[in-house]
Amino acid sequence: MIVYNEKLKSFHLTGGRFSYVLYVNKAGFLQNVHYGARVQESDVAYLIGYRASAYAPDSEDKNCDMALNEMPSEYSSYGRGDYREPSLIALRRDGARMSRLRYASHKIFDGVPAVKGMPHARGGGSTLAVTLKDDCSALEIVLHYTVWEESGVLVRNVEIVNTGSEPLVLEKAFSFCCDLPEGEYSLLRLCGSWARERYPETAPLAHGVTRLQSLRGASSHQVNPFTALLQKGCSEESGVCYGVQLIYSGSFALTAEKTPVGTVRLQGGIQDIGFLFSLGGGETFVTPQVMLTYSNEGTGGMLRSIHDFIRAQIVRPDCVYKRRPVLVNNWEATYFDFDNEKLFAIIDEAAQLGIDTFVLDDGWFGKRDDDRSGLGDWFVNQNKLKGGLQAVIDRCKQRGLKFGLWFEPEMISEDSDLYRAHPDWAVKKEGVKPVCGRNQLVLDFTRKEIVDYVFGVVGKVLRENDISYVKWDMNRNITEVYSAALPPEKQGEFMHRYILGVYDLAERLTAAFPNVFFEGCAGGGGRFDAGMLYYFPQIWTSDDTDAWERAKIQWGTSYAYPLSAMSCHVSVCPNHQTGRTISFETRGAVASLGATGYELDLSKMTKEDKEKTKAQIAAYKEIDELILKGDLYRLSDPFEGKYFCEMVVSKDKSRAYVVGERMLYMPCDYDVTLCLAGLDGEKTYRIRELNITASGAALCTVGLKFPRLLDFGSWTWHIEEVR
Ligand code: GLA
């Protein structure tokens, strides 16, 4: 709900359990007076008195401008006395960059503003749009805030309008600014690398600017476009925290600035390093949206709000709760070395085991026997696949399986027909030898004719073949940030325009082929973000499928993304990434906490493992609805080094599913209590595997013993209400 109080000139936004209160102070600045627990509308006057007296410049006196440095600002500018990081820097023709933004008008309306060409919250809610005018230029800034009655998430973004006739250049155009009061905060971030994505790291927020960013043209393996500010004492299920998450997949920055007086400025959006966006007279620049999530139930409360929001507002509604196919992917089974016989053997076995879909990975097209050639040539390699894709699809059909196919639409190999025909289509600059990550170059998706071409060739394959699933990969980042087609003054727009090109293709392909289910991927989880989830309901979480490493990666990922967004596969042991051997049961248990599948040569499995696979798939189909729709409670953090344990509870609290894994066995450390969470204290439950019946209250407060297990042993518990 959004309430405007004309007398106080205040806006009170509420959703879930939070309130967000702004007001226009006497000097005309839009100032934040509260972001936190839900308060009454009648509290707003008190909040203004309390917060404003400390910070607000309330008149045009001579100290007014300097007071901007203290004021909790809703969008900060540069060069007029606020020395903290600005949200916006606009360079004018005369070289001036200063601006100071004051309230001009506002509107409140139903719905959420669409962000053209970019992923965004899909609908419902109500929006406050506040227009600020710059004292020093013809700039107008429209701040959007959208709230939903039941949601703990507030969505913001900004429109920057050049109302003058002279062009200007945006050097920085963040999506939001949120100044929080002084406090002892820690910052949580999700960092990593290839095969080690989204490891959580929490550290006290130190003075100065802490910056999380990607310069790679993708949200990256290294730093996810998510962070959370934790108030002192915040833990998994108690305490206050604020999540910040961009609905954006390109280069980004998120910053947290702790000032000398202990206040914190959170900001973020499109990466400003290398960014220069020219804005002609009358033109508007729209920033990506950001999700801000308040929780007073710890990080667990935060992540459950985020999961609900992503499912309700980001993921395609026709796919979000659709039963996910249990699939087998041939990548780790064959890599590039396959022919009809090898694939048929996997398909035949898959059918016996109850698998739904066979996904043919890299290597089916062009001249592609290793990673040095063929990208861009999306034509089947008839030498490798006799009878083309049709033969494989026919085999799948005969065996009752659906068929999925791998593409890497954004890429081009130098050794490809496409490159020979269009060497200028790759991202590079004449005279500069391009860096060749994974022996390939990136197509210049800032150019519409290239996106059109890729839409045409990929679309042709999808149209001419019975394909129900696409894995969209992206295996290298952008280096030489340059487009041969952009004029010099627009080169600073490259990175943003690139990702707009990716969104354009994703939008067109998913719209043209509504029955195809798309999975995202980027060398594992190198572009795992809310932007991609708008188009692709699930993403390959990581190339690391080792069941202990995966438990950690999935734990980290779950801070910001629902289980249904994570593709999780059982692979062979010794594991290809870690060399470790972990039991088939544990691999299956960890992979059941997401959209499950298999990534190994089924035809080479032992009879015993085949039986286990059948049982795992049958068991998965019993709980997949919980994975798609349930609430996640995280019981034991694998980063503490002993146990991983997560629990999913149905919304009506009648069912739950627990998965746990032991790391290394230690003697005499078996009397450890594991308290369940999220159950209804009043209800009685039965844990099938333990044959225990007890109240939700007892299970969540007294708890159970961790099972006694050796290295990397695991357990699954099915919990049901006894009526
Ligand atoms: C990436 C993906 C893998 C596989 C290979 C194919 O690394 O993460 O799953 O598709 O590319 O080249």
mmCIF file of C-alpha atoms in Angstrom, residues 400-586:
data_model
loop_
_atom_site.group_PDB
_atom_site.id
_atom_site.type_symbol
_atom_site.label_atom_id
_atom_site.label_comp_id
_atom_site.label_asym_id
_atom_site.label_seq_id
_atom_site.Cartn_x
_atom_site.Cartn_y
_atom_site.Cartn_z
ATOM 1 C CA GLY A 400 9.164 -42.160 -24.859
ATOM 2 C CA LEU A 401 11.683 -39.390 -24.123
ATOM 3 C CA LYS A 402 11.639 -35.722 -24.996
ATOM 4 C CA PHE A 403 14.622 -34.056 -26.590
ATOM 5 C CA GLY A 404 16.664 -31.036 -25.537
ATOM 6 C CA LEU A 405 19.526 -29.230 -27.273
ATOM 7 C CA TRP A 406 22.514 -27.072 -26.293
ATOM 8 C CA PHE A 407 23.288 -23.719 -27.937
ATOM 9 C CA GLU A 408 25.775 -20.989 -27.246
ATOM 10 C CA PRO A 409 24.032 -18.267 -29.244
ATOM 11 C CA GLU A 410 26.259 -15.346 -28.253
ATOM 12 C CA MET A 411 29.514 -16.880 -29.438
ATOM 13 C CA ILE A 412 31.607 -17.350 -32.559
ATOM 14 C CA SER A 413 34.731 -19.444 -33.195
ATOM 15 C CA GLU A 414 37.391 -17.961 -35.458
ATOM 16 C CA ASP A 415 37.396 -21.359 -37.143
ATOM 17 C CA SER A 416 33.760 -21.285 -38.270
ATOM 18 C CA ASP A 417 31.890 -20.589 -41.487
ATOM 19 C CA LEU A 418 30.164 -17.715 -39.729
ATOM 20 C CA TYR A 419 33.470 -16.044 -38.882
ATOM 21 C CA ARG A 420 34.835 -16.611 -42.369
ATOM 22 C CA ALA A 421 31.739 -14.891 -43.760
ATOM 23 C CA HIS A 422 31.542 -12.125 -41.129
ATOM 24 C CA PRO A 423 34.864 -11.584 -39.342
ATOM 25 C CA ASP A 424 33.607 -8.146 -38.323
ATOM 26 C CA TRP A 425 30.736 -9.643 -36.288
ATOM 27 C CA ALA A 426 33.004 -10.542 -33.382
ATOM 28 C CA VAL A 427 33.634 -8.147 -30.501
ATOM 29 C CA LYS A 428 37.116 -6.755 -31.211
ATOM 30 C CA LYS A 429 38.904 -3.637 -32.310
ATOM 31 C CA GLU A 430 40.888 -3.365 -35.472
ATOM 32 C CA GLY A 431 44.597 -3.389 -34.750
ATOM 33 C CA VAL A 432 44.173 -5.055 -31.336
ATOM 34 C CA LYS A 433 44.594 -8.838 -31.198
ATOM 35 C CA PRO A 434 41.563 -10.044 -29.274
ATOM 36 C CA VAL A 435 41.915 -12.151 -26.139
ATOM 37 C CA CYS A 436 40.490 -15.569 -26.998
ATOM 38 C CA GLY A 437 38.812 -16.967 -23.880
ATOM 39 C CA ARG A 438 38.088 -20.697 -24.336
ATOM 40 C CA ASN A 439 39.282 -20.285 -27.960
ATOM 41 C CA GLN A 440 36.256 -18.250 -28.918
ATOM 42 C CA LEU A 441 35.047 -14.719 -29.498
ATOM 43 C CA VAL A 442 31.808 -13.000 -28.544
ATOM 44 C CA LEU A 443 29.329 -11.861 -31.170
ATOM 45 C CA ASP A 444 28.593 -8.152 -31.138
ATOM 46 C CA PHE A 445 25.074 -8.258 -29.765
ATOM 47 C CA THR A 446 24.874 -4.460 -29.752
ATOM 48 C CA ARG A 447 24.133 -4.895 -33.464
ATOM 49 C CA LYS A 448 20.570 -5.719 -34.313
ATOM 50 C CA GLU A 449 21.415 -7.450 -37.589
ATOM 51 C CA ILE A 450 23.571 -9.948 -35.683
ATOM 52 C CA VAL A 451 20.870 -10.663 -33.095
ATOM 53 C CA ASP A 452 18.411 -11.040 -35.996
ATOM 54 C CA TYR A 453 20.720 -13.496 -37.698
ATOM 55 C CA VAL A 454 21.131 -15.631 -34.571
ATOM 56 C CA PHE A 455 17.376 -15.531 -33.977
ATOM 57 C CA GLY A 456 16.947 -16.806 -37.529
ATOM 58 C CA VAL A 457 19.398 -19.720 -37.337
ATOM 59 C CA VAL A 458 18.558 -20.877 -33.823
ATOM 60 C CA GLY A 459 14.856 -20.407 -34.606
ATOM 61 C CA LYS A 460 15.233 -22.573 -37.714
ATOM 62 C CA VAL A 461 16.647 -25.464 -35.673
ATOM 63 C CA LEU A 462 13.840 -25.107 -33.133
ATOM 64 C CA ARG A 463 11.179 -24.875 -35.820
ATOM 65 C CA GLU A 464 12.382 -27.816 -37.860
ATOM 66 C CA ASN A 465 12.912 -30.226 -34.996
ATOM 67 C CA ASP A 466 10.826 -31.480 -32.156
ATOM 68 C CA ILE A 467 12.756 -29.847 -29.336
ATOM 69 C CA SER A 468 11.225 -29.333 -25.908
ATOM 70 C CA TYR A 469 14.232 -28.038 -23.992
ATOM 71 C CA VAL A 470 17.096 -25.658 -24.747
ATOM 72 C CA LYS A 471 20.247 -25.171 -22.713
ATOM 73 C CA TRP A 472 21.536 -21.658 -23.497
ATOM 74 C CA ASP A 473 25.210 -21.492 -22.585
ATOM 75 C CA MET A 474 27.681 -18.590 -22.517
ATOM 76 C CA ASN A 475 31.253 -19.633 -21.942
ATOM 77 C CA ARG A 476 33.406 -16.543 -21.979
ATOM 78 C CA ASN A 477 33.365 -12.946 -20.867
ATOM 79 C CA ILE A 478 33.873 -9.839 -22.941
ATOM 80 C CA THR A 479 37.355 -8.369 -23.193
ATOM 81 C CA GLU A 480 37.862 -5.752 -25.927
ATOM 82 C CA VAL A 481 34.882 -3.567 -25.081
ATOM 83 C CA TYR A 482 34.279 -2.092 -28.508
ATOM 84 C CA SER A 483 31.806 -2.243 -31.358
ATOM 85 C CA ALA A 484 32.836 -1.566 -34.925
ATOM 86 C CA ALA A 485 29.304 -0.333 -35.503
ATOM 87 C CA LEU A 486 29.057 2.274 -32.737
ATOM 88 C CA PRO A 487 30.319 5.837 -33.248
ATOM 89 C CA PRO A 488 33.153 6.924 -30.945
ATOM 90 C CA GLU A 489 30.880 8.870 -28.606
ATOM 91 C CA LYS A 490 28.719 5.788 -28.053
ATOM 92 C CA GLN A 491 31.446 3.234 -27.283
ATOM 93 C CA GLY A 492 30.739 3.742 -23.573
ATOM 94 C CA GLU A 493 27.276 2.272 -24.166
ATOM 95 C CA PHE A 494 28.696 -1.034 -25.372
ATOM 96 C CA MET A 495 28.372 -3.189 -22.270
ATOM 97 C CA HIS A 496 24.798 -2.163 -21.535
ATOM 98 C CA ARG A 497 23.779 -2.454 -25.179
ATOM 99 C CA TYR A 498 25.358 -5.919 -25.321
ATOM 100 C CA ILE A 499 23.154 -7.260 -22.552
ATOM 101 C CA LEU A 500 20.124 -5.539 -24.099
ATOM 102 C CA GLY A 501 20.926 -7.556 -27.242
ATOM 103 C CA VAL A 502 21.014 -10.759 -25.180
ATOM 104 C CA TYR A 503 17.656 -9.866 -23.604
ATOM 105 C CA ASP A 504 16.231 -9.100 -27.037
ATOM 106 C CA LEU A 505 17.211 -12.524 -28.362
ATOM 107 C CA ALA A 506 16.009 -14.296 -25.225
ATOM 108 C CA GLU A 507 12.694 -12.443 -25.386
ATOM 109 C CA ARG A 508 12.158 -13.235 -29.054
ATOM 110 C CA LEU A 509 13.132 -16.902 -28.833
ATOM 111 C CA THR A 510 11.088 -17.604 -25.721
ATOM 112 C CA ALA A 511 8.087 -15.806 -27.242
ATOM 113 C CA ALA A 512 8.418 -17.568 -30.600
ATOM 114 C CA PHE A 513 8.771 -20.988 -28.951
ATOM 115 C CA PRO A 514 6.541 -20.836 -25.895
ATOM 116 C CA ASN A 515 6.527 -24.616 -25.508
ATOM 117 C CA VAL A 516 10.287 -24.892 -25.275
ATOM 118 C CA PHE A 517 11.662 -24.894 -21.741
ATOM 119 C CA PHE A 518 14.880 -22.837 -21.521
ATOM 120 C CA GLU A 519 17.725 -23.476 -19.128
ATOM 121 C CA GLY A 520 20.392 -20.809 -18.665
ATOM 122 C CA CYS A 521 24.085 -21.583 -18.253
ATOM 123 C CA ALA A 522 27.389 -19.718 -18.380
ATOM 124 C CA GLY A 523 30.336 -22.037 -17.872
ATOM 125 C CA GLY A 524 28.229 -23.355 -14.995
ATOM 126 C CA GLY A 525 26.786 -20.524 -12.919
ATOM 127 C CA GLY A 526 28.550 -17.501 -14.430
ATOM 128 C CA ARG A 527 25.329 -15.626 -15.164
ATOM 129 C CA PHE A 528 23.015 -16.743 -12.413
ATOM 130 C CA ASP A 529 20.870 -13.704 -11.709
ATOM 131 C CA ALA A 530 17.289 -12.479 -11.521
ATOM 132 C CA GLY A 531 17.607 -10.989 -15.020
ATOM 133 C CA MET A 532 18.293 -14.335 -16.669
ATOM 134 C CA LEU A 533 15.617 -16.039 -14.562
ATOM 135 C CA TYR A 534 13.033 -13.815 -16.241
ATOM 136 C CA TYR A 535 13.643 -15.750 -19.472
ATOM 137 C CA PHE A 536 15.062 -19.057 -18.244
ATOM 138 C CA PRO A 537 13.196 -20.623 -15.304
ATOM 139 C CA GLN A 538 16.253 -22.593 -14.245
ATOM 140 C CA ILE A 539 20.010 -22.190 -14.588
ATOM 141 C CA TRP A 540 22.851 -24.724 -14.475
ATOM 142 C CA THR A 541 24.139 -23.895 -11.018
ATOM 143 C CA SER A 542 27.781 -24.865 -11.447
ATOM 144 C CA ASP A 543 30.058 -27.141 -13.452
ATOM 145 C CA ASP A 544 31.075 -28.559 -10.093
ATOM 146 C CA THR A 545 28.857 -31.546 -9.367
ATOM 147 C CA ASP A 546 30.867 -33.010 -6.480
ATOM 148 C CA ALA A 547 28.190 -33.606 -3.859
ATOM 149 C CA TRP A 548 29.988 -31.757 -1.055
ATOM 150 C CA GLU A 549 31.097 -28.816 -3.182
ATOM 151 C CA ARG A 550 27.624 -28.683 -4.714
ATOM 152 C CA ALA A 551 25.979 -28.595 -1.300
ATOM 153 C CA LYS A 552 28.041 -25.470 -0.533
ATOM 154 C CA ILE A 553 27.311 -23.859 -3.892
ATOM 155 C CA GLN A 554 23.587 -24.573 -3.602
ATOM 156 C CA TRP A 555 23.585 -23.211 -0.036
ATOM 157 C CA GLY A 556 25.229 -19.972 -1.183
ATOM 158 C CA THR A 557 22.946 -19.697 -4.204
ATOM 159 C CA SER A 558 19.857 -20.122 -2.042
ATOM 160 C CA TYR A 559 20.488 -16.774 -0.312
ATOM 161 C CA ALA A 560 19.181 -15.129 -3.431
ATOM 162 C CA TYR A 561 17.509 -17.727 -5.659
ATOM 163 C CA PRO A 562 14.813 -20.352 -5.134
ATOM 164 C CA LEU A 563 15.601 -24.074 -5.306
ATOM 165 C CA SER A 564 13.478 -24.390 -8.445
ATOM 166 C CA ALA A 565 15.945 -22.070 -10.226
ATOM 167 C CA MET A 566 18.893 -24.400 -9.682
ATOM 168 C CA SER A 567 19.660 -27.246 -12.079
ATOM 169 C CA CYS A 568 21.302 -29.965 -10.002
ATOM 170 C CA HIS A 569 22.653 -33.178 -11.506
ATOM 171 C CA VAL A 570 24.058 -36.469 -10.336
ATOM 172 C CA SER A 571 27.409 -37.087 -12.036
ATOM 173 C CA VAL A 572 29.959 -39.863 -12.091
ATOM 174 C CA CYS A 573 32.658 -40.582 -9.498
ATOM 175 C CA PRO A 574 35.525 -40.017 -9.157
ATOM 176 C CA ASN A 575 34.080 -36.581 -9.763
ATOM 177 C CA HIS A 576 35.451 -34.829 -12.860
ATOM 178 C CA GLN A 577 36.101 -31.578 -11.026
ATOM 179 C CA THR A 578 37.375 -32.700 -7.629
ATOM 180 C CA GLY A 579 38.446 -36.319 -8.159
ATOM 181 C CA ARG A 580 36.446 -37.196 -5.055
ATOM 182 C CA THR A 581 34.199 -40.209 -4.663
ATOM 183 C CA ILE A 582 30.929 -39.725 -2.855
ATOM 184 C CA SER A 583 28.145 -42.292 -2.682
ATOM 185 C CA PHE A 584 25.394 -42.390 -5.285
ATOM 186 C CA GLU A 585 22.825 -41.812 -2.523
ATOM 187 C CA THR A 586 24.470 -38.598 -1.388
#
